[in-house]
C-alpha atoms as a PDB file:
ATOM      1  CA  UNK A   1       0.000   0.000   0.000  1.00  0.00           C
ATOM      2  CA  UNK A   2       1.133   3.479  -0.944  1.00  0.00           C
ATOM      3  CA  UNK A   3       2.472   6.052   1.889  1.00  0.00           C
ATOM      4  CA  UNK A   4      -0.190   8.504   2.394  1.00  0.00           C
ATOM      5  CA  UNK A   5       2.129  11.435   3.756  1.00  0.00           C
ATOM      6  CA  UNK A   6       3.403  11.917  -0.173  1.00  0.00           C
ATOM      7  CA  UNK A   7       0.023  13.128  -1.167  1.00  0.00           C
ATOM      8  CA  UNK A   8      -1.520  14.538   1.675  1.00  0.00           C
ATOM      9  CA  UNK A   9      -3.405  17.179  -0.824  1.00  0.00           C
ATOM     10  CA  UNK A  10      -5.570  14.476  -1.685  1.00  0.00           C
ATOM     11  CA  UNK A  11      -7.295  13.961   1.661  1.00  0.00           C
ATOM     12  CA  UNK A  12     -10.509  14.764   2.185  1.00  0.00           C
ATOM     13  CA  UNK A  13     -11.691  14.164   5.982  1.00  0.00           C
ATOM     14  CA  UNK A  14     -15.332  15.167   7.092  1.00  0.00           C
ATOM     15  CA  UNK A  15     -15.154  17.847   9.540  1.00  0.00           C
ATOM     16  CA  UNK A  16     -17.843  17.784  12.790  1.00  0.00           C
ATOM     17  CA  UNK A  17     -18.557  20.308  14.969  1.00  0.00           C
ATOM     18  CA  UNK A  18     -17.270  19.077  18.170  1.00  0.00           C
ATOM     19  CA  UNK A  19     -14.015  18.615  16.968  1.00  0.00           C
ATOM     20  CA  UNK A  20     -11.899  15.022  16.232  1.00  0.00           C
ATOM     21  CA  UNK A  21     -10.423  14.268  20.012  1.00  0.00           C
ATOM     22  CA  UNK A  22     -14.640  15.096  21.536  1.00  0.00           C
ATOM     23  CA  UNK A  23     -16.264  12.740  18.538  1.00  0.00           C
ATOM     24  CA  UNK A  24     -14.083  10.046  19.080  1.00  0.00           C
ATOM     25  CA  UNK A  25     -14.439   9.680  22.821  1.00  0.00           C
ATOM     26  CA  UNK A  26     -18.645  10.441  22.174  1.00  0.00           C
ATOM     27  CA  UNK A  27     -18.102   7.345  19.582  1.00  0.00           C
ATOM     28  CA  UNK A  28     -15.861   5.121  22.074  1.00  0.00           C
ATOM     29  CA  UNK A  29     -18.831   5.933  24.872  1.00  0.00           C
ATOM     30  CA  UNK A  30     -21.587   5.247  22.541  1.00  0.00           C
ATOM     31  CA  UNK A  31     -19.752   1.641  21.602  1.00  0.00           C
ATOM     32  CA  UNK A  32     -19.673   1.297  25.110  1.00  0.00           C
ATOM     33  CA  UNK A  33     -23.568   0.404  25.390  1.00  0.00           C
ATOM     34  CA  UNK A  34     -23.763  -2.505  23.003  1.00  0.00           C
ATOM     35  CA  UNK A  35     -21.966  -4.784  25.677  1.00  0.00           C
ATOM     36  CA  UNK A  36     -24.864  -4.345  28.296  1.00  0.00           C
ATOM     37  CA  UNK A  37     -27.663  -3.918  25.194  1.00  0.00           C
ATOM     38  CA  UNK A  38     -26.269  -7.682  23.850  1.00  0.00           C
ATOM     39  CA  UNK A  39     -26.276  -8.700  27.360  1.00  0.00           C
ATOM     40  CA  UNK A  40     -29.613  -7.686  27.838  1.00  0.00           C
ATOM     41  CA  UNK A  41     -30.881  -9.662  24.182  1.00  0.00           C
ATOM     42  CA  UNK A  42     -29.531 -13.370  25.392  1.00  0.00           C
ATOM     43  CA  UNK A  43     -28.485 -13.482  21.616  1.00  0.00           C
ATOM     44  CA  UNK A  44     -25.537 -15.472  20.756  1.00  0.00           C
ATOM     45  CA  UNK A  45     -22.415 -14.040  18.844  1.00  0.00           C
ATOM     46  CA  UNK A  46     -23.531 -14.880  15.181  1.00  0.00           C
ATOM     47  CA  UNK A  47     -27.034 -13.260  15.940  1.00  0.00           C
ATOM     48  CA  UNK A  48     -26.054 -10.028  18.003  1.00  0.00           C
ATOM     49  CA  UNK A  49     -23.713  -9.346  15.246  1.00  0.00           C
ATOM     50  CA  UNK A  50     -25.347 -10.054  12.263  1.00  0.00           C
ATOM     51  CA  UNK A  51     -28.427  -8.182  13.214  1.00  0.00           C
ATOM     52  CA  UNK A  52     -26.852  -5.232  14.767  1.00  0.00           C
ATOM     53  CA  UNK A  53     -25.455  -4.567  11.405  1.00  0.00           C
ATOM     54  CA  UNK A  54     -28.416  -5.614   9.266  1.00  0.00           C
ATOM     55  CA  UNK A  55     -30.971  -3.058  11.481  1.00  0.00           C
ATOM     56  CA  UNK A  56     -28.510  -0.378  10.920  1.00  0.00           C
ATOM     57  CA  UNK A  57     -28.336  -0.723   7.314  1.00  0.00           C
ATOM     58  CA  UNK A  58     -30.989   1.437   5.708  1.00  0.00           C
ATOM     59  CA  UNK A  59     -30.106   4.069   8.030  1.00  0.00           C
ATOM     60  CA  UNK A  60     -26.694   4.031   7.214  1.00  0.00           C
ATOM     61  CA  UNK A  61     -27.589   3.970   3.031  1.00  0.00           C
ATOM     62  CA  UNK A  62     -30.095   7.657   4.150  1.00  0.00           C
ATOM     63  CA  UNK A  63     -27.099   9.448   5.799  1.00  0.00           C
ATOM     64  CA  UNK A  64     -24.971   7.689   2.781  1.00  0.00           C
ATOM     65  CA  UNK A  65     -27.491   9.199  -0.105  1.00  0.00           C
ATOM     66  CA  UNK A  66     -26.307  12.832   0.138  1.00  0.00           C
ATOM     67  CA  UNK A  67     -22.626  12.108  -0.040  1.00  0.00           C
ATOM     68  CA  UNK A  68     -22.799   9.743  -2.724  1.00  0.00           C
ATOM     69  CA  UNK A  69     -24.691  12.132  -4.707  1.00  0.00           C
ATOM     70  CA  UNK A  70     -22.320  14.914  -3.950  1.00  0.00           C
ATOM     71  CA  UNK A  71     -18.957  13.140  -4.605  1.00  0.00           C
ATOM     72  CA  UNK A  72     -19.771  10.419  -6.497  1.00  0.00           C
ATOM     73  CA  UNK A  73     -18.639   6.617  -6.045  1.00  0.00           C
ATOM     74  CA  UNK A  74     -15.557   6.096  -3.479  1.00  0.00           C
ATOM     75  CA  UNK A  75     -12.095   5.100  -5.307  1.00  0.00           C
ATOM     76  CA  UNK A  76     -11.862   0.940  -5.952  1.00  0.00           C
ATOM     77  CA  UNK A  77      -9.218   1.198  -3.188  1.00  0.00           C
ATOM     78  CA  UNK A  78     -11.866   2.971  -0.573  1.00  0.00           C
ATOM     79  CA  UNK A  79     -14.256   0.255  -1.367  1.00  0.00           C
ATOM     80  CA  UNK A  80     -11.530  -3.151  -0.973  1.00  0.00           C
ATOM     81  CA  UNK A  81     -10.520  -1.166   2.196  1.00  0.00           C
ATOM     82  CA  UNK A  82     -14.309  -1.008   3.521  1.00  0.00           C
ATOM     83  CA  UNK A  83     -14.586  -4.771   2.167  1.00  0.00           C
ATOM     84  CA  UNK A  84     -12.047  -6.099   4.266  1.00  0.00           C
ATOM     85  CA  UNK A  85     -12.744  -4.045   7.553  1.00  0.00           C
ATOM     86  CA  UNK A  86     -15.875  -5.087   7.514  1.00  0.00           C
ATOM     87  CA  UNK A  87     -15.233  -8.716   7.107  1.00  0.00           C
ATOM     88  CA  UNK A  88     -12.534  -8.348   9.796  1.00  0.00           C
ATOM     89  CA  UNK A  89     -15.003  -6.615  11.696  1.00  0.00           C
ATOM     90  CA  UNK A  90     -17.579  -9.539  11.828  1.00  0.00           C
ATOM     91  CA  UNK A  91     -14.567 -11.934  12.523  1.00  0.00           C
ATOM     92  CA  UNK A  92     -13.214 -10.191  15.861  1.00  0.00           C
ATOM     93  CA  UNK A  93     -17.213 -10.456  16.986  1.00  0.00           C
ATOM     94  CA  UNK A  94     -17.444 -13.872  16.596  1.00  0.00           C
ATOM     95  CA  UNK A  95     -14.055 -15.011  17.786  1.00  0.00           C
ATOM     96  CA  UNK A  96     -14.065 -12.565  20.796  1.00  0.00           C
ATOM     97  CA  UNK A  97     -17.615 -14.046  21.805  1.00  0.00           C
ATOM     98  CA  UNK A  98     -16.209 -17.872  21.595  1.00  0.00           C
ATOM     99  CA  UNK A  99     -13.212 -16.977  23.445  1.00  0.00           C
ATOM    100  CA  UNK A 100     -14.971 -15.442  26.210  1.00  0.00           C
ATOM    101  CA  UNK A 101     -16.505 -18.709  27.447  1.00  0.00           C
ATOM    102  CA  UNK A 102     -13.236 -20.243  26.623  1.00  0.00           C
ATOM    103  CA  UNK A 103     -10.850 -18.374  28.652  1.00  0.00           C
ATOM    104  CA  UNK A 104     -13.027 -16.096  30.484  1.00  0.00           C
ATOM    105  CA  UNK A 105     -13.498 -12.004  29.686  1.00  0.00           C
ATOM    106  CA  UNK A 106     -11.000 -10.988  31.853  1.00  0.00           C
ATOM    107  CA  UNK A 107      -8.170 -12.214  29.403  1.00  0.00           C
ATOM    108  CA  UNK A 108      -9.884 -11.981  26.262  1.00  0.00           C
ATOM    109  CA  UNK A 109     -10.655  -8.304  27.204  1.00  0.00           C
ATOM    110  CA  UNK A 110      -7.195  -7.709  28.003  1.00  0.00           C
ATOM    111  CA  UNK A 111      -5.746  -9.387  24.684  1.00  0.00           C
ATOM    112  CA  UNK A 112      -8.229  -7.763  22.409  1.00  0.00           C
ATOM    113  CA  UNK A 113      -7.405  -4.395  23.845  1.00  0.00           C
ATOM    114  CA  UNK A 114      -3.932  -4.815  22.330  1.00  0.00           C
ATOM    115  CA  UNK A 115      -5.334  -2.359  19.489  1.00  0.00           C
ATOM    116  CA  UNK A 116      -3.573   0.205  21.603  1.00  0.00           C
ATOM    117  CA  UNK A 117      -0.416  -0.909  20.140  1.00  0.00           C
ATOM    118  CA  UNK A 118      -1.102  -2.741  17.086  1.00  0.00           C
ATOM    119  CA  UNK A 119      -2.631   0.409  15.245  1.00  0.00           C
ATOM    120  CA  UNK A 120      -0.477   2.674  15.685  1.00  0.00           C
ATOM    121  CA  UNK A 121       2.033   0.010  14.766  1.00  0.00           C
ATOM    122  CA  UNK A 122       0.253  -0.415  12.088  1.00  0.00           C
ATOM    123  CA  UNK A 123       0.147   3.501  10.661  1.00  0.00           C
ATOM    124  CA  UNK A 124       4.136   3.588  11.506  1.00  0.00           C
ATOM    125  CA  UNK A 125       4.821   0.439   9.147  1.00  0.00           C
ATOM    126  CA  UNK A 126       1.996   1.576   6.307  1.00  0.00           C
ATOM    127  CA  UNK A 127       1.870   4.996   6.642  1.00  0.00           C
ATOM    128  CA  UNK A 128       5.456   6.086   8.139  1.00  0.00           C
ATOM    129  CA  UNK A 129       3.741   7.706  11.019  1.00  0.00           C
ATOM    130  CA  UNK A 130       5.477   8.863  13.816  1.00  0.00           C
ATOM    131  CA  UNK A 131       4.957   7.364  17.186  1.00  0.00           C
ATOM    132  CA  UNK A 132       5.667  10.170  19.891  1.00  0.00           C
ATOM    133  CA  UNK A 133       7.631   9.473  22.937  1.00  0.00           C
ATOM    134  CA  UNK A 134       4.352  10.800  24.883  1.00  0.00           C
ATOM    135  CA  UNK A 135       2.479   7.876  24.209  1.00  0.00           C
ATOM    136  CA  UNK A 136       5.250   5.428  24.981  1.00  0.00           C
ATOM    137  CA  UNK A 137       6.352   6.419  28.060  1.00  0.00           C
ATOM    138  CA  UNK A 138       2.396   6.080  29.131  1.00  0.00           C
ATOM    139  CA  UNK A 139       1.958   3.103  27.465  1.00  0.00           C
ATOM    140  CA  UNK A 140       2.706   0.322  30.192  1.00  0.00           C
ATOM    141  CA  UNK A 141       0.537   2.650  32.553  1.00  0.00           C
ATOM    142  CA  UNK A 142      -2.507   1.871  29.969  1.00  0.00           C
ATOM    143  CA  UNK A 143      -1.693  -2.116  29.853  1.00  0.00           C
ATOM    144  CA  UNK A 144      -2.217  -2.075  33.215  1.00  0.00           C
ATOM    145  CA  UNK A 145      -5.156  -0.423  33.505  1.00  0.00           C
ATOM    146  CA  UNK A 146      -6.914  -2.240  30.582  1.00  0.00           C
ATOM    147  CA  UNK A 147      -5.423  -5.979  32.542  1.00  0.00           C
ATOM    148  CA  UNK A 148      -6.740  -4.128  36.110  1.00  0.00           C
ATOM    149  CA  UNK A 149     -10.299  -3.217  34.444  1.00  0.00           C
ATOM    150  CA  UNK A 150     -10.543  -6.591  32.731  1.00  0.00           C
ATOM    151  CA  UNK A 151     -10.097  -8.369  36.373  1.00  0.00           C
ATOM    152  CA  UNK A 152      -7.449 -10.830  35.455  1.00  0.00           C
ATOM    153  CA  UNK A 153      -5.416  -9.893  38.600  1.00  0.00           C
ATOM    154  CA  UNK A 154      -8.577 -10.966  40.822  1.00  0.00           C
ATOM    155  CA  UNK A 155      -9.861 -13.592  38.918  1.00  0.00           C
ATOM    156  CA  UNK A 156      -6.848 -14.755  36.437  1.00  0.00           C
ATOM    157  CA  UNK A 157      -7.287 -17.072  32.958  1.00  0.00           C
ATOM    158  CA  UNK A 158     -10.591 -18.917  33.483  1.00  0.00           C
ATOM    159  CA  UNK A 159     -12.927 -20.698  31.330  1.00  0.00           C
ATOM    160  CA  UNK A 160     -13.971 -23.984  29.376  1.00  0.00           C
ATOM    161  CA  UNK A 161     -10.518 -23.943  27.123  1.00  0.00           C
ATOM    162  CA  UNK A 162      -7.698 -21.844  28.082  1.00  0.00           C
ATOM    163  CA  UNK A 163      -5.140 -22.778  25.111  1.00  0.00           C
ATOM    164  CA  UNK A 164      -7.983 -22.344  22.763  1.00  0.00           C
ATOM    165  CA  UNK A 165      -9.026 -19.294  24.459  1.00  0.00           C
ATOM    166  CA  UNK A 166      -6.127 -17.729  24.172  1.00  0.00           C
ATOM    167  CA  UNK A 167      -5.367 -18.399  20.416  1.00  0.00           C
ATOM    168  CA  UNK A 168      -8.941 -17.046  19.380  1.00  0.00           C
ATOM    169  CA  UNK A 169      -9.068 -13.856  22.056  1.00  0.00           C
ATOM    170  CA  UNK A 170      -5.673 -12.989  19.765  1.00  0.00           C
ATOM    171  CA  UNK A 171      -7.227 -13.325  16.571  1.00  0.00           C
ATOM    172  CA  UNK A 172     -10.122 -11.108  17.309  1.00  0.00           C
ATOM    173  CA  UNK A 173      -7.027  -8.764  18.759  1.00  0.00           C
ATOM    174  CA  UNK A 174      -5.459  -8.808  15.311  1.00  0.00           C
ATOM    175  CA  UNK A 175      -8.897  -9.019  13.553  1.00  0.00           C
ATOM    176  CA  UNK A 176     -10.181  -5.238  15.590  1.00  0.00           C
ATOM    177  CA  UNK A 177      -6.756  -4.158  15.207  1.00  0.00           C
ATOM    178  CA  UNK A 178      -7.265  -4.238  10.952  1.00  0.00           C
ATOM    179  CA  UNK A 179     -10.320  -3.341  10.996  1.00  0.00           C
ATOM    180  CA  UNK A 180      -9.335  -0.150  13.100  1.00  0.00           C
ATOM    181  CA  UNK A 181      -6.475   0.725  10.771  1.00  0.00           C
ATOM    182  CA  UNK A 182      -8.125   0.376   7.823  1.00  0.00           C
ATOM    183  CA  UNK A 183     -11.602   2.168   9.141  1.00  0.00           C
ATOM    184  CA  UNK A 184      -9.230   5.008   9.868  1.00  0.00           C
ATOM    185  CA  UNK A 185      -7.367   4.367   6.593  1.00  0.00           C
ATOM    186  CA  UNK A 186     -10.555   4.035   4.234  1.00  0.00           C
ATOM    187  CA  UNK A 187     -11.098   7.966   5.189  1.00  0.00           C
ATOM    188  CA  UNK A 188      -8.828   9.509   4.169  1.00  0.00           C
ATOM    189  CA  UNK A 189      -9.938  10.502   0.592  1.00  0.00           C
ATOM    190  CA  UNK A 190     -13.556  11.536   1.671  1.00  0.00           C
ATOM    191  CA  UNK A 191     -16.596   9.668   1.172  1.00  0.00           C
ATOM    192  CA  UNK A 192     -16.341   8.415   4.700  1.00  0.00           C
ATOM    193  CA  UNK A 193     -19.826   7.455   5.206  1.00  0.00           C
ATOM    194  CA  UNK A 194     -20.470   5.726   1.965  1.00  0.00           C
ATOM    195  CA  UNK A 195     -17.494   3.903   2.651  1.00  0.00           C
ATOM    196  CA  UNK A 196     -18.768   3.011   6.467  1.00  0.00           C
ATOM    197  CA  UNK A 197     -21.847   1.650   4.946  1.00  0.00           C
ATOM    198  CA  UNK A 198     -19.688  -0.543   2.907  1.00  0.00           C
ATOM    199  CA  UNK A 199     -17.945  -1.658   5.925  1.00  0.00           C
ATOM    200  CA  UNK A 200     -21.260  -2.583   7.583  1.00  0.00           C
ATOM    201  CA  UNK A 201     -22.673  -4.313   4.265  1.00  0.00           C
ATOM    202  CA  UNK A 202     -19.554  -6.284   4.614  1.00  0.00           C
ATOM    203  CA  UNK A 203     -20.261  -7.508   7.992  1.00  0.00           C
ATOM    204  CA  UNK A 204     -23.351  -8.144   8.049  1.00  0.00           C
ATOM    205  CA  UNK A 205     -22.987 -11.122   5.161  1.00  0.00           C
ATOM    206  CA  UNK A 206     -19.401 -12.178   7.176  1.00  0.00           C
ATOM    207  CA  UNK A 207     -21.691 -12.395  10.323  1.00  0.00           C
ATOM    208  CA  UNK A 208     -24.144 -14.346   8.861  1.00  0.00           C
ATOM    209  CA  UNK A 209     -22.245 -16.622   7.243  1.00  0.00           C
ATOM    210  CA  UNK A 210     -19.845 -17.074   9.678  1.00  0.00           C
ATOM    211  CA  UNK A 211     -22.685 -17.368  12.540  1.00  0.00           C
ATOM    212  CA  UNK A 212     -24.094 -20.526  10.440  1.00  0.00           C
ATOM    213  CA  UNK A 213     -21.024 -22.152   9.793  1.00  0.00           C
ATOM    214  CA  UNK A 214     -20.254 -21.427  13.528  1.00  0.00           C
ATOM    215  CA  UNK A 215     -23.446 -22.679  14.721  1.00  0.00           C
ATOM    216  CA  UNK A 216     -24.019 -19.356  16.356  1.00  0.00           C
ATOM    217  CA  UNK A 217     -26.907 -17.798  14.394  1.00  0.00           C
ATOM    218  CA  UNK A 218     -30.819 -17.504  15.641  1.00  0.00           C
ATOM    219  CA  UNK A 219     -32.874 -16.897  12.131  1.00  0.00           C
ATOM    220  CA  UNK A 220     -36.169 -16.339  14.110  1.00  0.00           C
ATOM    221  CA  UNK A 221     -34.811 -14.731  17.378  1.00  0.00           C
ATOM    222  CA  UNK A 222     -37.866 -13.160  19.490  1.00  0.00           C
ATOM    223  CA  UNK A 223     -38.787 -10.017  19.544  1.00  0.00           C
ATOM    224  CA  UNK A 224     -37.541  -9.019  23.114  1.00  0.00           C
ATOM    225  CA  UNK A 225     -33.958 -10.342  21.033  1.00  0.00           C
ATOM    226  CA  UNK A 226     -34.674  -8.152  18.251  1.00  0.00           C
ATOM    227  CA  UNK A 227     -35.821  -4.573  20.397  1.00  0.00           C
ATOM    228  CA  UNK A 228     -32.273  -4.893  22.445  1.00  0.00           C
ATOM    229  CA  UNK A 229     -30.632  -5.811  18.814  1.00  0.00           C
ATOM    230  CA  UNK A 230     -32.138  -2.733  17.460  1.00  0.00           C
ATOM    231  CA  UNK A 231     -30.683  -0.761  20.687  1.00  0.00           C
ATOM    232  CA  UNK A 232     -27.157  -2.286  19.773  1.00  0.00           C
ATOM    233  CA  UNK A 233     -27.571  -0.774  15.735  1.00  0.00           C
ATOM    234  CA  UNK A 234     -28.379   2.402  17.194  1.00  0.00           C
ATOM    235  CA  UNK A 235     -25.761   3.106  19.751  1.00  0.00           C
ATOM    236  CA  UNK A 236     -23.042   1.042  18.380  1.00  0.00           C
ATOM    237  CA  UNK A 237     -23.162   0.695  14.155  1.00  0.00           C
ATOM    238  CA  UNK A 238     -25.139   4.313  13.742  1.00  0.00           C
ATOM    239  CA  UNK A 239     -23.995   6.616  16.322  1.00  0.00           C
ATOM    240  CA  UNK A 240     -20.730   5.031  17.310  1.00  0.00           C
ATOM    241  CA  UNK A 241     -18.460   3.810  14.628  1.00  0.00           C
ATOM    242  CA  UNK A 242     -20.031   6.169  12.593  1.00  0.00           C
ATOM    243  CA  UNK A 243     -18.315   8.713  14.468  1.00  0.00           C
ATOM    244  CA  UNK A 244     -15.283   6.703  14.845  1.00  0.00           C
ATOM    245  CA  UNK A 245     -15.069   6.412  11.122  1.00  0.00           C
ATOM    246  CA  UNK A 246     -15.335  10.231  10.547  1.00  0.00           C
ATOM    247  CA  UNK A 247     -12.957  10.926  13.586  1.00  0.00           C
ATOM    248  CA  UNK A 248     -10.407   8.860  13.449  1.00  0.00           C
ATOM    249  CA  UNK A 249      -9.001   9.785   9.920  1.00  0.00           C
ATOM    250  CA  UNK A 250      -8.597  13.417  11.325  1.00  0.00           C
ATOM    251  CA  UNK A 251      -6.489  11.926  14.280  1.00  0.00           C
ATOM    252  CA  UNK A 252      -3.207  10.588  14.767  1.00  0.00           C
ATOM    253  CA  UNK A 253      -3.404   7.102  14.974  1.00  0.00           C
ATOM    254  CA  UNK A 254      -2.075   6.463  18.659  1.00  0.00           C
ATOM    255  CA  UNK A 255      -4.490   9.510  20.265  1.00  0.00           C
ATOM    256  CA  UNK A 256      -7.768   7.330  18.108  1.00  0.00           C
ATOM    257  CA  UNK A 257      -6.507   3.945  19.723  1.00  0.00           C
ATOM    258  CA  UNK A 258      -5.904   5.947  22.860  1.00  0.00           C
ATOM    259  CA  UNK A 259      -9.733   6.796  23.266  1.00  0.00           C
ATOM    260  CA  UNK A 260     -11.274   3.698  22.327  1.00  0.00           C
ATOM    261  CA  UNK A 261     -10.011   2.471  25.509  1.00  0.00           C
ATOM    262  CA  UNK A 262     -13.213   4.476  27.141  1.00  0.00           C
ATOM    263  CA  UNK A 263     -15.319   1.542  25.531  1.00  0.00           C
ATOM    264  CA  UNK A 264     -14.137  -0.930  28.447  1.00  0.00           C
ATOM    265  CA  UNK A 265     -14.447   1.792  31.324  1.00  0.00           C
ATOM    266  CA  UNK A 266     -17.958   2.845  29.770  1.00  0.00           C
ATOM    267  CA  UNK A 267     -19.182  -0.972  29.948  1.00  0.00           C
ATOM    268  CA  UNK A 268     -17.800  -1.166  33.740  1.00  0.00           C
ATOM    269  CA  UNK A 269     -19.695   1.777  34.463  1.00  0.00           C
ATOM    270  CA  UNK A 270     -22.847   0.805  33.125  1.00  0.00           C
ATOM    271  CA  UNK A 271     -22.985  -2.770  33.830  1.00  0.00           C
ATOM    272  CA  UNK A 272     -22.617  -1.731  37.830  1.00  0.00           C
ATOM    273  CA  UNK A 273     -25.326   0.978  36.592  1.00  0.00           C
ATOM    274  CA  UNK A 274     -27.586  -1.518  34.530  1.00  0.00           C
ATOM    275  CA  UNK A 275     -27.056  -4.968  34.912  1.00  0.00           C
ATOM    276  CA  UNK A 276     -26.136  -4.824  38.880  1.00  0.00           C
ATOM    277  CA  UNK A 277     -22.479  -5.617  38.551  1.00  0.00           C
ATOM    278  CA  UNK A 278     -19.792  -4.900  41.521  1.00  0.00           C
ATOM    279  CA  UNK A 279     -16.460  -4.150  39.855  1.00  0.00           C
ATOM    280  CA  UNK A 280     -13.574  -4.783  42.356  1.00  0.00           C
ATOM    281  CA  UNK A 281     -11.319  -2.163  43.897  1.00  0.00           C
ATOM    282  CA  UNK A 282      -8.833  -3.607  41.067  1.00  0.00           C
ATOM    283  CA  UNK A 283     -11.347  -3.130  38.464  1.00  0.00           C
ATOM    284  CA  UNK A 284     -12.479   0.764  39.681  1.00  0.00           C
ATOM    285  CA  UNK A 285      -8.280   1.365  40.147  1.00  0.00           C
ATOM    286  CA  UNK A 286      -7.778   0.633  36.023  1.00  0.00           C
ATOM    287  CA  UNK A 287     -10.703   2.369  35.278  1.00  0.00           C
ATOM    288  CA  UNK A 288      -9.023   5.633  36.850  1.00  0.00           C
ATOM    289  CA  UNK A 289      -5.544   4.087  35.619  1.00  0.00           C
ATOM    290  CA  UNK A 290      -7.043   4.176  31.904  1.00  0.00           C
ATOM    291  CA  UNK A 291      -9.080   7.798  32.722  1.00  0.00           C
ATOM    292  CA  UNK A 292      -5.555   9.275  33.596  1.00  0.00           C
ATOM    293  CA  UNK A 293      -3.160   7.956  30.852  1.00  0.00           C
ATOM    294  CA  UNK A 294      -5.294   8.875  28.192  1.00  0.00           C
ATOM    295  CA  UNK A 295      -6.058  12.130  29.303  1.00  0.00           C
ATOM    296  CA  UNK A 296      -2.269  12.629  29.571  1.00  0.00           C
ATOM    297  CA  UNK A 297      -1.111  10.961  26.079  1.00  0.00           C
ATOM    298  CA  UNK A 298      -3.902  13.342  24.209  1.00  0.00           C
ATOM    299  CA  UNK A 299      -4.251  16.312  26.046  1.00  0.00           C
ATOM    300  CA  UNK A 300      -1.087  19.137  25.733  1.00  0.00           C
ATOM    301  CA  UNK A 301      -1.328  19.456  21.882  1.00  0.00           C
ATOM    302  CA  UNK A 302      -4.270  19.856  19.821  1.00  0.00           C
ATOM    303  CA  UNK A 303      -5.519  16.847  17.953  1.00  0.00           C
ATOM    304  CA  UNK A 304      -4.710  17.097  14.300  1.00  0.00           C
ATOM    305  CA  UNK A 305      -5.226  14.696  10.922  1.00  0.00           C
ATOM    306  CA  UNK A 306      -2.322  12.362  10.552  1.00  0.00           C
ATOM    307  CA  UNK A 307      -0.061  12.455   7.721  1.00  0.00           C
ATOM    308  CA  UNK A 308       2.489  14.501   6.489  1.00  0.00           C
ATOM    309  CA  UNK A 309       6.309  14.433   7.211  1.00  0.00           C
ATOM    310  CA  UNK A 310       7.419  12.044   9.865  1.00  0.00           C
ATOM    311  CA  UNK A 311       3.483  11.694  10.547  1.00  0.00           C
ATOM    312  CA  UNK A 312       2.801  15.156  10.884  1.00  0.00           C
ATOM    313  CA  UNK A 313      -0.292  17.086   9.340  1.00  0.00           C
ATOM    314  CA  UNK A 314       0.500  18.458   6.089  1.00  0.00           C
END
């Protein structure tokens, strides 16, 4: 794939009012709901995520129309990127859900979390971006807050298969990590929500397919399924990677990653809100780990679109 800081006249990002840094953490808290919401449903992993992303899909294709009108059809390279972050997209859902029950969420929360470093790892060896010595001096301080929020020190590896576990709670790392970097990637060049609904076309027919081969999807789920389902579209694939999609190209990658990690402290806080969970001491301690590291690796300079020189804006 091309380096994007040798053309950085030809990117396009969708500006919103509350600026990059503010949507991203509004997306991040938004994504934070569809844990309880699918919690709520009882649907399996091949049913939550298949519908979440079918109910969203004529809403998406309305906010889509206006754009596509505008500006046209994305580039053939927009579209394969959409493609394939959506299908990666649908395979971290399903593979996070089986490893829960293998190896417990503590540990698969922790390993999937690992997008912290794998994207911007990612932009440095694609996109030549710069990784500043900010974020990797508070880097260790935000492992252990996701490992401390996850409750792996309390409760350690648990579950019906460990070793199995394990191997599929790092896929769906790798799988969230590309679909991340290429979300981020796919928006550069405008046409950012026409693209998104690509993304979500994509998963949906991943989901599905992979949820029957899996043996993990409902055709006729009920209809108190389908109402928290239709919650999960709303808060998650409308509102909040919608907004994640439009941010994150306007961000360097480390400060997006960075603020994603509110998605595991927002599900703390409202499953001891909602669903009458007690997080730990532990649990409340990475919360306000994770709060404070973030707030220090993003705050001091203003959040800008990546690119340019040595990962600067252009």
């Amino acid at each position: 794939m091309a380096r994007t800081d040798v053309a950085p006249q030809r990117r396009r990002t969708v500006r919103v009012p509350m600026g990059p840094g503010w949507g991203q953490a509004a997306g991040a808290l938004s994504l934070s709901l569809s844990p309880v919401f699918i919690e709520l449903s009882g649907a399996d992993a091949g049913t939550a995520s298949a519908y979440r992303c079918l109910f969203a899909l004529p809403v998406l294709v309305l906010l889509a129309l206006p754009e596509y009108r505008r500006d046209g059809p994305p580039p053939r390279r927009q579209v394969l990127y959409a493609l394939a972050g959506g299908a990666l997209f649908a395979v971290d859902a399903l593979l996070w859900a089986r490893a829960i029950t293998e190896v417990g969420a503590g540990l698969s929360t922790v390993l999937v979390n690992v997008q912290v470093v794998l994207v911007p790892l990612l932009a440095w060896a694609v996109d030549r971006e710069r990784v500043p010595r900010r974020f990797l001096l508070w880097l260790p301080a935000m492992v252990v807050g996701v490992v401390l929020t996850g409750g792996l020190v309390e409760h350690g590896a648990s579950g019906s298969d460990p070793t199995a576990g394990t191997v599929h709670a790092i896929l769906a790392a790798l799988s969230y990590s590309g679909f991340l970097f290429l979300l981020r990637r796919g928006g550069f060049d405008g046409h950012v929500r026409t693209t998104y609904t690509v993304v979500i076309l994509s998963a949906t027919v991943v989901s599905a397919l992979g949820g029957a081969a899996w043996g993990a999807l409902d055709l006729t789920p009920s209809w108190h399924t389908l109402g928290w389902l239709a919650l999960v579209a709303l808060s998650s694939q409308i509102v909040g990677w919608l907004l994640v999609a439009l941010n994150s190209p306007r961000l360097p990658s480390h400060t997006g990653a960075v603020l994603l990690l509110l998605t595991p402290v927002g599900a703390v806080l409202l499953g001891a809100w909602t669903l009458g969970e007690r997080p730990t001491a532990a649990q409340w301690a990475g919360c306000a780990l994770i709060l404070v590291s973030a707030y220090a690796t993003v705050a001091g300079r203003r959040a800008r679109p990546a690119g340019g020189r040595s990962g600067k804006p252009p």
